[in-house]
Short mmCIF file of C-alpha atoms in Angstrom, two decimals:
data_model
loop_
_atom_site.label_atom_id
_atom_site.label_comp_id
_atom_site.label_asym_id
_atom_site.label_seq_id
_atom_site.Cartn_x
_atom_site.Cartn_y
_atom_site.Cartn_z
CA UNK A 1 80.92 109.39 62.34
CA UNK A 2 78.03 111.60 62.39
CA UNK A 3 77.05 113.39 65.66
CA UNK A 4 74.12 111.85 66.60
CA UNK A 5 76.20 108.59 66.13
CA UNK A 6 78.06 109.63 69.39
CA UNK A 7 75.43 108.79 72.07
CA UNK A 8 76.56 108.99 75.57
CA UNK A 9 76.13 105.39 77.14
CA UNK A 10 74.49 104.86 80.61
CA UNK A 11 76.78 103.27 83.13
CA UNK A 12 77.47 101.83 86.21
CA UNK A 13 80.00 103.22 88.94
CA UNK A 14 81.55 100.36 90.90
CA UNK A 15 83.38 102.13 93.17
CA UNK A 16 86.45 100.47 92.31
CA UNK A 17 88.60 102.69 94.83
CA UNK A 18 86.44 101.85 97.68
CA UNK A 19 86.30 98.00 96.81
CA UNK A 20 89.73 98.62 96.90
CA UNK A 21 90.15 99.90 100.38
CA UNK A 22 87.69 97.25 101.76
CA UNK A 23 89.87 94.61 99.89
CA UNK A 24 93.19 96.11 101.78
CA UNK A 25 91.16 96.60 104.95
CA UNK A 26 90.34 92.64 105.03
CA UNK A 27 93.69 91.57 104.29
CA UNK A 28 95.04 94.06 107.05
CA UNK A 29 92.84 92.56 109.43
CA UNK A 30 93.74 88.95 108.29
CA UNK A 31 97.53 89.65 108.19
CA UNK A 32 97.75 91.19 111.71
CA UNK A 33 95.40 88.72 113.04
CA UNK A 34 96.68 85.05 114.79
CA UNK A 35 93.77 83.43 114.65
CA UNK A 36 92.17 83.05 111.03
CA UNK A 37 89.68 85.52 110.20
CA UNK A 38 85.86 84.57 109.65
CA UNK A 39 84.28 84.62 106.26
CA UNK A 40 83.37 88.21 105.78
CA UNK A 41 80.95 89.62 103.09
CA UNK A 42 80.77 93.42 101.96
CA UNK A 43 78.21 95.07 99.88
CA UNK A 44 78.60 97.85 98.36
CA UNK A 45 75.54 99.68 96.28
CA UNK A 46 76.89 100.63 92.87
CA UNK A 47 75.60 103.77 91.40
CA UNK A 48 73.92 104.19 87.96
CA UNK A 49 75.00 107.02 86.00
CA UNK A 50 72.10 108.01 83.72
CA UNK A 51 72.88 109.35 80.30
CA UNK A 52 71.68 109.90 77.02
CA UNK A 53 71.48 106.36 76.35
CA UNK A 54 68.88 105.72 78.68
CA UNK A 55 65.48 107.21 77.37
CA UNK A 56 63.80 107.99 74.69
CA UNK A 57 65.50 109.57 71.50
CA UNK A 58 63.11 111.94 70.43
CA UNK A 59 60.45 113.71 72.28
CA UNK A 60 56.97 112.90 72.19
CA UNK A 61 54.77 113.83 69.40
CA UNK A 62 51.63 116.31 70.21
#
């Protein structure tokens, strides 16, 4: 493959450690809990990780 073949691809960080902890944290709660928990929603903002993917491949023309 030639080099300018290899383009670095945008992406999205999901936080999959932290969705993680909240899963664990829930089912903590749940487990030590007598009474059965209510519905509970958690949102957590991904981040997008901006790369050579995203934009334009060659710079303007003068």
């Amino acid at each position: 493959y030639d080099d300018s073949l290899r383009v670095p691809l945008s992406s999205i960080d999901q936080h999959s450690e932290r969705i993680g902890q909240e899963a664990a944290r829930v089912a903590l709660a749940a487990l030590g809990s007598k009474l059965r928990p209510k519905p509970e929603t958690v949102v957590l903002q991904p981040d997008l990780i901006v790369r050579a993917s995203t934009g334009r491949r060659n710079p303007p023309r003068e």
